[in-house]
Coordinates of C-alpha atoms (C1' of nucleotides) in Angstrom, one line a residue:
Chain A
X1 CA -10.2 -32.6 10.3
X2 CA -10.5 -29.3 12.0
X3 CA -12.6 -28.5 15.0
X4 CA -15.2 -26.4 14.0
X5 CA -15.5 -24.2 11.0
X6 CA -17.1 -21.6 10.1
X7 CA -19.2 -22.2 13.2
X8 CA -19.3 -18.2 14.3
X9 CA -21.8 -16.8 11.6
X10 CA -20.8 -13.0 13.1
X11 CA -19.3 -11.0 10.5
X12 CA -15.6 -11.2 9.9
X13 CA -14.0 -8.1 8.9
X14 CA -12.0 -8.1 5.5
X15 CA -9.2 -6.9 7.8
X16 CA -8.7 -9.8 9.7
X17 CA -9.3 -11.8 5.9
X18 CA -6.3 -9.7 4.7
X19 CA -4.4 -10.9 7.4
X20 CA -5.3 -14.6 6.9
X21 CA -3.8 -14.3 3.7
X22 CA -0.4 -13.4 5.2
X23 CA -0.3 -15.5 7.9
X24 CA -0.6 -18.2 5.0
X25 CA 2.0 -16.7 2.9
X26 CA 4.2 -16.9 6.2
X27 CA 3.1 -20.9 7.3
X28 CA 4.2 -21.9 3.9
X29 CA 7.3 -20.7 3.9
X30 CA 7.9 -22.1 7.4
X31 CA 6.3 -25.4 5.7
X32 CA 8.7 -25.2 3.5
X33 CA 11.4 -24.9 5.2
X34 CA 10.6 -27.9 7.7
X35 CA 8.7 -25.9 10.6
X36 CA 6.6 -28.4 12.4
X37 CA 4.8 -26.5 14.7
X38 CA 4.7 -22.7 15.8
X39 CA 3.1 -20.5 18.5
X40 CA 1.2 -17.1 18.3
X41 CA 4.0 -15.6 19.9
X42 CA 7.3 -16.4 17.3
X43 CA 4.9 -16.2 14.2
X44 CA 4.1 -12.0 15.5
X45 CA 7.8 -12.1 16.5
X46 CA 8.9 -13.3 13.1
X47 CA 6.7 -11.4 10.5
X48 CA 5.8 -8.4 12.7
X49 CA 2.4 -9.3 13.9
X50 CA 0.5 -8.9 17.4
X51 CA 0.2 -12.3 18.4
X52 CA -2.9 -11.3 20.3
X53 CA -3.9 -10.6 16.8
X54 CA -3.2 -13.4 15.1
X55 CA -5.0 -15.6 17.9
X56 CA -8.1 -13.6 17.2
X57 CA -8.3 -13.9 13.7
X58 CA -7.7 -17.5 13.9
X59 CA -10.4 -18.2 16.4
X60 CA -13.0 -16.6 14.0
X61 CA -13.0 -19.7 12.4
X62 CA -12.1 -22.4 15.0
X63 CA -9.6 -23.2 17.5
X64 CA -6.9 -24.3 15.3
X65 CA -4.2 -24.5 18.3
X66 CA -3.0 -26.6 21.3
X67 CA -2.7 -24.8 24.4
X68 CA 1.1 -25.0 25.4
X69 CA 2.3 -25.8 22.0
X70 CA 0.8 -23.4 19.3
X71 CA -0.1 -24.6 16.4
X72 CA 1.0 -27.0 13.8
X73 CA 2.5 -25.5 10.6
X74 CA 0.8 -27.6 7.7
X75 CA -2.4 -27.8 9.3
X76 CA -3.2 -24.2 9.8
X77 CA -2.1 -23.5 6.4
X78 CA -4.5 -26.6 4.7
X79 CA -7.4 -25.0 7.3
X80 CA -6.4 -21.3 5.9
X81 CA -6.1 -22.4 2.5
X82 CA -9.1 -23.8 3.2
X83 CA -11.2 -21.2 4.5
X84 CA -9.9 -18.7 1.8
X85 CA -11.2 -20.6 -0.5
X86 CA -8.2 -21.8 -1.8
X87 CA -8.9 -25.3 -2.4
X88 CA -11.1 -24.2 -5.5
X89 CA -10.1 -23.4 -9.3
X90 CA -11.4 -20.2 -10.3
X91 CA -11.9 -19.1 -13.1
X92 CA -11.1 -15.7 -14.7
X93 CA -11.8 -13.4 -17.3
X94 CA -9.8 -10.5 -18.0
X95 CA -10.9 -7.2 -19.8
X96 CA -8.8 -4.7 -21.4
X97 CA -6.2 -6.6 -23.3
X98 CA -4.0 -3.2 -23.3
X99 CA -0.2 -3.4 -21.6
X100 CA -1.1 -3.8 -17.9
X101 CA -3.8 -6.4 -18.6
X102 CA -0.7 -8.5 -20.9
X103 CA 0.9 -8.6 -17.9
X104 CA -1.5 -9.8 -15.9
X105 CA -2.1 -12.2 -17.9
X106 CA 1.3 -13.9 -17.2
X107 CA 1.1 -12.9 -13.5
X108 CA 2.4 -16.0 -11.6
X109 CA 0.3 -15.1 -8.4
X110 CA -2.9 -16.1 -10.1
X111 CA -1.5 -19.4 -11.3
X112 CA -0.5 -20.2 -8.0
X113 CA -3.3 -19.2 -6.0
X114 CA -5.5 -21.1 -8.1
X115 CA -7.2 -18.8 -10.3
X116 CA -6.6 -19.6 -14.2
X117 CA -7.7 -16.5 -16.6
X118 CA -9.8 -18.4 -19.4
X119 CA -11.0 -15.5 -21.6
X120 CA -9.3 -12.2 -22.2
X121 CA -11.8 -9.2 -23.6
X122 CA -11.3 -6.1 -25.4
X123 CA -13.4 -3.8 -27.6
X124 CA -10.8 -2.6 -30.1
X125 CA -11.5 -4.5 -33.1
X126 CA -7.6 -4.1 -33.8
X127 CA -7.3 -6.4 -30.8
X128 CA -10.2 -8.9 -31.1
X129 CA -9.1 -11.8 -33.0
X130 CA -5.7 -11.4 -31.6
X131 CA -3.9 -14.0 -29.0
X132 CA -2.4 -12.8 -25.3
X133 CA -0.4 -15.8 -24.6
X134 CA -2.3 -18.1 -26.4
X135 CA -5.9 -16.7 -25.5
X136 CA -8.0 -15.4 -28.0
X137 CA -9.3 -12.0 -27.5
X138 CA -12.9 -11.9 -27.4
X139 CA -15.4 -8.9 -27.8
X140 CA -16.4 -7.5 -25.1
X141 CA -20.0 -7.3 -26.7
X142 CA -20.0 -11.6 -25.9
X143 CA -19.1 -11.2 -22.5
X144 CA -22.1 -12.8 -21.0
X145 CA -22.4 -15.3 -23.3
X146 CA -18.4 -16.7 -22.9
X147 CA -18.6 -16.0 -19.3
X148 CA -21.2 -18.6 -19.1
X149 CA -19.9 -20.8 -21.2
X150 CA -16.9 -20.8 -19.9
X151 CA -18.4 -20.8 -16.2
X152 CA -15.8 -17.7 -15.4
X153 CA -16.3 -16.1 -11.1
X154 CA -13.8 -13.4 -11.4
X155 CA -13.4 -10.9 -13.6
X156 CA -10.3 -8.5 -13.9
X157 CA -11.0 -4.8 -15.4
X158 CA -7.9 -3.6 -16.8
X159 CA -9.6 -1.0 -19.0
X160 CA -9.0 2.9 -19.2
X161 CA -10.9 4.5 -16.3
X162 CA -13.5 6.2 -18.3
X163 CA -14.1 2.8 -19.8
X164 CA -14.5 1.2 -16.2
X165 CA -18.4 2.1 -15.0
X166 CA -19.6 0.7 -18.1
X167 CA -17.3 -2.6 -17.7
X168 CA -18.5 -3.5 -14.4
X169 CA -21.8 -3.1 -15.5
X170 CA -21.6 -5.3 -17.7
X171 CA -19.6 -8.0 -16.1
X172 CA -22.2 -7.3 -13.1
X173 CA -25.1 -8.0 -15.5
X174 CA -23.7 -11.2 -16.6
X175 CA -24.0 -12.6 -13.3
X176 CA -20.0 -12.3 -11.9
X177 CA -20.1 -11.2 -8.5
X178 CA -16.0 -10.8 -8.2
X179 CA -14.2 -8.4 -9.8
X180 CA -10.4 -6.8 -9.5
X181 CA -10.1 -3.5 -10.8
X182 CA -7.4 -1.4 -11.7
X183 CA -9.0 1.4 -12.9
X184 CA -8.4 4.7 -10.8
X185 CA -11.7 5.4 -10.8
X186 CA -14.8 5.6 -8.1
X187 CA -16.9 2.8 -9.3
X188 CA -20.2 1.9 -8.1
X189 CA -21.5 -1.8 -7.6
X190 CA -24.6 -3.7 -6.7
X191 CA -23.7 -4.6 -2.6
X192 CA -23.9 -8.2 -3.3
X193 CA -20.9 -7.7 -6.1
X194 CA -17.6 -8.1 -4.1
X195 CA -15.5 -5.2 -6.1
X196 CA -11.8 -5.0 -5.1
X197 CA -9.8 -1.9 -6.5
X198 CA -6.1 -2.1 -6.8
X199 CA -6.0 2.1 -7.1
X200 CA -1.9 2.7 -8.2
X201 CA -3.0 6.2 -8.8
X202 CA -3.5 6.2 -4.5
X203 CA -0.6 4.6 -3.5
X204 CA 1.3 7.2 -5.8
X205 CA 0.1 9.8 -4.6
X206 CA 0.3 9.0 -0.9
X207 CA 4.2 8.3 -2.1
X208 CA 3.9 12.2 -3.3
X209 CA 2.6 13.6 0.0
X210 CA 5.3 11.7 1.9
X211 CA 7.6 13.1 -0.2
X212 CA 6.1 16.1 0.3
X213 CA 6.3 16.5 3.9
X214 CA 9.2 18.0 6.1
X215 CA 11.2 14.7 6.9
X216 CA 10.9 13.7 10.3
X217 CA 13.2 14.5 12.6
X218 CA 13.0 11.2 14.3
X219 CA 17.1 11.4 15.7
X220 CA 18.4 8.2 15.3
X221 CA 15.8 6.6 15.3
X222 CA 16.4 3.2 13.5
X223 CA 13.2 1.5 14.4
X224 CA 12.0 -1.3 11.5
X225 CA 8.9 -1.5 10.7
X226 CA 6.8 -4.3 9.7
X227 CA 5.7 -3.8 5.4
X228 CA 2.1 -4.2 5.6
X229 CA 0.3 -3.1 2.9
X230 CA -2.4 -1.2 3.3
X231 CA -5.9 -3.2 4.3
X232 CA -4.2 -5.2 6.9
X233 CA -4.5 -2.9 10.0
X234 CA -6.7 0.1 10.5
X235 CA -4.9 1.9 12.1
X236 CA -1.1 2.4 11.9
X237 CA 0.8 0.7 14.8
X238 CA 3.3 3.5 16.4
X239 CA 5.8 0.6 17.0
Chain B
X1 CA -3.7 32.5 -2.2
X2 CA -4.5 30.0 0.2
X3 CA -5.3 30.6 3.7
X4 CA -3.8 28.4 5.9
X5 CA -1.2 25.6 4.6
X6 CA -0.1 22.6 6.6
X7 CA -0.4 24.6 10.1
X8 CA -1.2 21.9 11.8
X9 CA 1.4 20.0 12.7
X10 CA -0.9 17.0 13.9
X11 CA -0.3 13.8 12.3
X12 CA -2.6 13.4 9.6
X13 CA -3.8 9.7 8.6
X14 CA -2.8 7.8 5.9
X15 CA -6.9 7.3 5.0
X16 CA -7.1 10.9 5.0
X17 CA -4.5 11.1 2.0
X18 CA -5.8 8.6 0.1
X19 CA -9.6 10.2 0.8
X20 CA -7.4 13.6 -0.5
X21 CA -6.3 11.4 -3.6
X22 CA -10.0 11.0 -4.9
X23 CA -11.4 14.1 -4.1
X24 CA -8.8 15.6 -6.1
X25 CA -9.6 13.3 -9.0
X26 CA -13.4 13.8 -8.4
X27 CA -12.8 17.2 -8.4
X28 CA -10.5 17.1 -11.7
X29 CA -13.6 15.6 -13.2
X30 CA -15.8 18.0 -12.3
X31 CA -13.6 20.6 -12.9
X32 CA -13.0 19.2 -16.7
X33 CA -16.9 19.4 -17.2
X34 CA -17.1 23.0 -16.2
X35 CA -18.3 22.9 -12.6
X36 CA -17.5 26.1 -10.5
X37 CA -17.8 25.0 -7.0
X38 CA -19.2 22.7 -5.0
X39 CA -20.6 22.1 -1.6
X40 CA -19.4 18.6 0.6
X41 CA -22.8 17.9 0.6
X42 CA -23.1 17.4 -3.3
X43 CA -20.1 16.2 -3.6
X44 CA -20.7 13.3 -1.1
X45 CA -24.2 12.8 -2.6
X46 CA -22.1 12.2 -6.0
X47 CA -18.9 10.3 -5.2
X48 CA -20.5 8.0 -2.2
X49 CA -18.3 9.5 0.5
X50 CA -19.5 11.4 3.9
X51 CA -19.8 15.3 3.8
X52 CA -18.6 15.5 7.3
X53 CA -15.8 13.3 6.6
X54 CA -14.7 15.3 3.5
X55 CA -14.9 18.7 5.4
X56 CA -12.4 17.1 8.8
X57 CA -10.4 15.7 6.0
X58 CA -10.1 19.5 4.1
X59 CA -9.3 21.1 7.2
X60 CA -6.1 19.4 8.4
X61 CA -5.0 21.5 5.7
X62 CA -6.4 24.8 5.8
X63 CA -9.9 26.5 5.3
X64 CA -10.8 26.2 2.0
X65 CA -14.4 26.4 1.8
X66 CA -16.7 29.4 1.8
X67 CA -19.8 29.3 4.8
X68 CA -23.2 29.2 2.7
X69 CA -21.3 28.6 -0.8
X70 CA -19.0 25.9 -0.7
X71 CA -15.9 25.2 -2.0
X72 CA -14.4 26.4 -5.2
X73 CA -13.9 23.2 -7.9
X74 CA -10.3 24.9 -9.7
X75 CA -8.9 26.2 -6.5
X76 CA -9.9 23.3 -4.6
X77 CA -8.4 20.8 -7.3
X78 CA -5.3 22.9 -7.0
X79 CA -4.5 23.1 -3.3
X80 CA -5.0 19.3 -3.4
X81 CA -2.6 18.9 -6.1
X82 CA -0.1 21.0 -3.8
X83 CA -1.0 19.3 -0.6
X84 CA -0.3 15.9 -2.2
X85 CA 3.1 17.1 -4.1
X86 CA 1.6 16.4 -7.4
X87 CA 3.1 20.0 -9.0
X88 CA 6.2 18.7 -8.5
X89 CA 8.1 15.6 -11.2
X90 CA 9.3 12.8 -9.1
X91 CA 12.1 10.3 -10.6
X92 CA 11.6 6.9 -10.5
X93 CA 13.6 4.0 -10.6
X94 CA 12.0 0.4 -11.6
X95 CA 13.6 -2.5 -10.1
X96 CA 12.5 -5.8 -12.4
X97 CA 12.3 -6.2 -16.2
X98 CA 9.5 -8.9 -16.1
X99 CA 6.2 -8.9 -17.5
X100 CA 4.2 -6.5 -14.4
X101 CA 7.9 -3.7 -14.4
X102 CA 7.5 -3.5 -18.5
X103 CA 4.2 -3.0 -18.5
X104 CA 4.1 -0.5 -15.2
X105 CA 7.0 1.5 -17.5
X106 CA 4.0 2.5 -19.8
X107 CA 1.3 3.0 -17.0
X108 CA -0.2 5.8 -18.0
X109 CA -1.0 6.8 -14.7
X110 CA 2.8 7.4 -13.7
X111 CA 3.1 10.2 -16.2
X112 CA -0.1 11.4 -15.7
X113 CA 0.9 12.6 -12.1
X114 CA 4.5 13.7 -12.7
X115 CA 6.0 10.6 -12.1
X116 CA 9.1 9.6 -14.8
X117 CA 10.5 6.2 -14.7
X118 CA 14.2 7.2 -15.8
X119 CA 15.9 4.1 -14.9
X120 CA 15.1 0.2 -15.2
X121 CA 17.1 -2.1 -13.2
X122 CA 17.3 -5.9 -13.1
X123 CA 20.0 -8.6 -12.1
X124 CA 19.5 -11.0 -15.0
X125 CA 22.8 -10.7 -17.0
X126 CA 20.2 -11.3 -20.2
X127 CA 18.5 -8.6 -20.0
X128 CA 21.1 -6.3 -18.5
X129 CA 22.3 -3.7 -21.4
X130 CA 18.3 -4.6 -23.6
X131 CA 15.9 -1.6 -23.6
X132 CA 12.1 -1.3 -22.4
X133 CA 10.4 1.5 -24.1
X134 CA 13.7 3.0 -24.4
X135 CA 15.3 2.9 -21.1
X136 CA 18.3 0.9 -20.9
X137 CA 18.3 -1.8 -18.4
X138 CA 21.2 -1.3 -16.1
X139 CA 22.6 -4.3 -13.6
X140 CA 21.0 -3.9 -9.9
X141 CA 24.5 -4.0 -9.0
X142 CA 24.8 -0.7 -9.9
X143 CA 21.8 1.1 -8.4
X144 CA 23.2 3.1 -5.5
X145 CA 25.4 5.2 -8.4
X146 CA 22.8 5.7 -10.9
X147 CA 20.0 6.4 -8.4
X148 CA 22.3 9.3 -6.8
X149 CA 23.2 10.5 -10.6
X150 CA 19.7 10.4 -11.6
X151 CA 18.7 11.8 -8.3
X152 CA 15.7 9.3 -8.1
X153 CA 13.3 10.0 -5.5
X154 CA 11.1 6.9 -5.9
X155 CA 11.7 3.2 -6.5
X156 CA 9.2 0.6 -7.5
X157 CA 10.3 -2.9 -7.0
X158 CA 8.8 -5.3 -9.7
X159 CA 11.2 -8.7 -8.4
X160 CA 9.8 -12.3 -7.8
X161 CA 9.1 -12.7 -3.7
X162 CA 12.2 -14.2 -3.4
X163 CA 14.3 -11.4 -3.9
X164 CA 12.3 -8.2 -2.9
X165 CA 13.9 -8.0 0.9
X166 CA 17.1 -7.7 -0.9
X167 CA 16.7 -5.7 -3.2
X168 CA 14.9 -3.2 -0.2
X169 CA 17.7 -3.1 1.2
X170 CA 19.8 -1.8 -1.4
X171 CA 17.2 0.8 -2.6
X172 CA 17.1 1.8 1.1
X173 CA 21.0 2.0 1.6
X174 CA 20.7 4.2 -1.7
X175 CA 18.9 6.7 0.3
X176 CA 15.6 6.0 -1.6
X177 CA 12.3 7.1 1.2
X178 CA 9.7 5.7 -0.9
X179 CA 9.2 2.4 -2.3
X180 CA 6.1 0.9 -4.2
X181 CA 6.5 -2.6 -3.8
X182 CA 4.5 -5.4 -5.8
X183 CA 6.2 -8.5 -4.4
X184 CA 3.6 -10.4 -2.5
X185 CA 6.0 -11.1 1.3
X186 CA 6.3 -9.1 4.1
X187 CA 8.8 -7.0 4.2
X188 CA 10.7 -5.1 7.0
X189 CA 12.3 -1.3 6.4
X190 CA 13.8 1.0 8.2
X191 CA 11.2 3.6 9.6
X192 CA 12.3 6.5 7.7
X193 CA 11.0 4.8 5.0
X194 CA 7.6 4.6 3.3
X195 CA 6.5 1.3 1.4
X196 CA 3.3 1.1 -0.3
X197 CA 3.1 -2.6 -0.9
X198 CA 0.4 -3.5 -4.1
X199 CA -0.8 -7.1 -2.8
X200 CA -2.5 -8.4 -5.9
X201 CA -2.2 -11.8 -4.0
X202 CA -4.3 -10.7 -1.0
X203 CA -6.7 -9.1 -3.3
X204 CA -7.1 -12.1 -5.6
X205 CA -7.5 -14.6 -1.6
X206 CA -10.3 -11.8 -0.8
X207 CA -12.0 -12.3 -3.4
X208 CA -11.3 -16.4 -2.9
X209 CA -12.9 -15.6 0.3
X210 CA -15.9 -13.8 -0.9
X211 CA -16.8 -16.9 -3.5
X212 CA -16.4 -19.7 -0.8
X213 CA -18.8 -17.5 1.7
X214 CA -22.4 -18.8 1.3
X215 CA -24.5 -16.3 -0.3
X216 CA -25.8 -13.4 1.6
X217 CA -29.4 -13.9 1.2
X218 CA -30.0 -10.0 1.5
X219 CA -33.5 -10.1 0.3
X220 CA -33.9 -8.3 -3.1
X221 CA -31.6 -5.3 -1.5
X222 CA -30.3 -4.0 -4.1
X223 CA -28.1 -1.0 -2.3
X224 CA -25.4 0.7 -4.5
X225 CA -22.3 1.0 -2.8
X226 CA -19.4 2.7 -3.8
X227 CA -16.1 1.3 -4.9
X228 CA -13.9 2.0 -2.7
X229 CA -10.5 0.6 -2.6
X230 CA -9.0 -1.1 0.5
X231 CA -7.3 1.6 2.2
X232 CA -9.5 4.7 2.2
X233 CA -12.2 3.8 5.2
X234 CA -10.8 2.3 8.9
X235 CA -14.4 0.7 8.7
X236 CA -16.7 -0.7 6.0
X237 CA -19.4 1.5 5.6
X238 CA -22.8 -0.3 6.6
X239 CA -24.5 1.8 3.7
Chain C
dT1 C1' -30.5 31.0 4.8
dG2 C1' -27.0 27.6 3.7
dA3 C1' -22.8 25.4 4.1
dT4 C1' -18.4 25.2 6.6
dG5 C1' -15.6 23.9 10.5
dT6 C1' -15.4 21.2 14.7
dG7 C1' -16.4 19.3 19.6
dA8 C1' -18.4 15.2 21.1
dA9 C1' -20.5 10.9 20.6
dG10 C1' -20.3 6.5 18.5
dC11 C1' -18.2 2.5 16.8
dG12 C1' -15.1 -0.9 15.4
dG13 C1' -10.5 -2.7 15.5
dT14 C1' -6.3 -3.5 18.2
dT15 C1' -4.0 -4.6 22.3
dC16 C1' -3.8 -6.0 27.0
dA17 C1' -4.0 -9.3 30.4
dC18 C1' -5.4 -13.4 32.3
dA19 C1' -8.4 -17.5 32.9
dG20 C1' -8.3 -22.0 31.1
dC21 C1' -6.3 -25.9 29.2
dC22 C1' -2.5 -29.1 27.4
Chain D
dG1 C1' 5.3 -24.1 32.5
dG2 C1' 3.7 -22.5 28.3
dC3 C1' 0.4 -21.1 25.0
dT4 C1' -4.3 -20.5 23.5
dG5 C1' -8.7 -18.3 23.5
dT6 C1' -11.2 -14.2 25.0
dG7 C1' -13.4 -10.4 27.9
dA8 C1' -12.3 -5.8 28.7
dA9 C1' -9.7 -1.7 28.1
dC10 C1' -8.0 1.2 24.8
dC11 C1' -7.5 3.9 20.8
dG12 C1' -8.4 6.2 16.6
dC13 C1' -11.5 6.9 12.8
dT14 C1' -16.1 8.1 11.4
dT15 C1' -20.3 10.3 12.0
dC16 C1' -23.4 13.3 14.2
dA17 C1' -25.0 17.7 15.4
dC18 C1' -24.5 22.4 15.8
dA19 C1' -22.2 26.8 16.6
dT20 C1' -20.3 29.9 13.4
dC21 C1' -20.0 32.8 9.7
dA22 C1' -20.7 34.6 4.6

DNA sequence: TGATGTGAAGCGGTTCACAGCC
DNA sequence: GGCTGTGAACCGCTTCACATCA
């Protein structure tokens, strides 16, 4: 199917995974919308990218193109989908059963990207007993035990931040090694626990200072910029 | 009352504001449990960052540290505040009534740092004129006149994929500089304009990632690391 | 003495530019 | 001819190490 994967065992850096992740977003929409093929080149053009870039990161993980053509639309996005891991059901369990973790649970993104939240956790015994969307809400004190059961990777902490340490060491204890956080706190994690934090508090605040600052006097300057979010490029491209 | 202020006119890094971000909430923390001052040393030691890092980061700012002493926790926690226009209320307008928007109206993080969502927009003609927590929903058709009446500063877009370049441009026309954005494409802005995009879907493919990698056999390393969210280090820290 | 503030070194990621291949 | 894959240059962030100062 594809040439070689996974062959390079050198370290690939979470940036370039970041970016995978787009560039898969991007190939199915073009997929989508009846793209057969498509080169480095229009795929930067299109989505803002370096296409040098974009080659790089691709060639981690095998040469996925055709010199003089560029590569073909569904079978980058299988191979991406593919080496994100994508291909896989996982399963999640989220904690904290308060307003953002409600919402979460109905978050389309994690139906579509193949993760399907199987236990929600809480430890107010107001909300134990309760249903989120047709989940019961378990106590957290039987986390290990339901995690097992129910064979659950990922775990979401959506818990007040002085709540979080104590979460994660839980979850951490019970064997998870994945876990999305929205606490806005500084957690620490065992190095072989893969801890993402999704810190709204940060991006707020870097809003503020923005905000804050004298705006630029850039003259007419119209120039658009690409939206990355931050974690796709470390450093911030001047055009 | 403090020395030096924003004299340099050098283009500070986004990583530096976020670092900014949790020193200011370490230092609230430490602060709250009576701690008088503190040296970069101890509080690297404490919060997993790098002293040397914390000082360069202080000092875009001014001098706020005391040779053979360190730095003073209130006063500290207070030019940070400043630096990061947190002492001043910012208006904010939410663009989409679903599930994530209802539940980011209560975020208790939003008041927390002066941030008041005053107006809820959304373009379905159902929920157009209903309430959330209070705030009438008015029809995205009408944003540029209540976002000038309201003199919002700050708009977060809540929308399905498929409509967040749209609705961009609208809040942009508006005049609106800063944008939290939770729509999982690409999108391009003018570059007067800053966009913190939340990517829960690149988090949740990271984490994908992680799970399909083979284990790291690390030996029984058992290394702490700290949590830090994408965004606040150019490189991951090898310790 | 002890900790700050900072020049310089180190390091990793991005971009350039082109050899190699279709 | 056109585009990929990649070594090398480049660039900016992090870390070191120490002069400086209370």
């Amino acid at each position: 199917m594809f040439k070689a994967m996974a062959m390079k065992v050198e370290k690939v850096s979470e940036l370039t995974t970041n970016r995978l992740s787009l560039y898969l977003r991007c190939l199915e929409g073009l997929a989508e919308a009846g793209r057969l093929t498509i080169s480095s080149d229009d795929l930067a053009r299109e989505f803002h990218f370096n296409s040098a870039q974009i080659r790089k990161d691709l060639a981690y993980f095998g040469e996925f193109g055709v010199r003089g053509k560029g590569y073909e639309v569904e079978t980058l996005r299988d191979n991406l989908r593919s080496i994100l891991g994508l291909d896989k059901c996982h399963k999640v369990a989220l904690i904290g059963a308060g307003n953002l973790g409600s919402a979460l649970v109905d978050y389309y993104g994690f139906h579509q990207r193949n993760f399907h939240i199987t236990a929600v956790f809480d430890s107010d015994p107001d909300k134990i007993g309760q249903r989120v969307k047709n989940i019961e809400i378990s106590d957290m004190k039987n986390f290990s035990s339901v995690a097992k059961r129910d064979n659950i990777e990922v775990a979401v902490i959506a818990v007040p931040g002085t709540a979080a340490q104590s979460v994660l060491e839980i979850v951490s204890a019970a064997g998870i090694k994945a876990v999305m956080n929205f606490a806005p706190v500084p957690l620490k994690v065992s190095s072989d626990v893969k801890l993402n934090t999704v810190d709204l508090t940060t991006s707020l605040e870097s809003l503020s200072y923005f905000l804050a600052q004298p705006p630029r006097t850039n003259g007419s300057e119209t120039l658009l910029k690409s939206a990355r979010a931050q974690g796709f490029t470390a450093v911030k491209n001047k055009r």
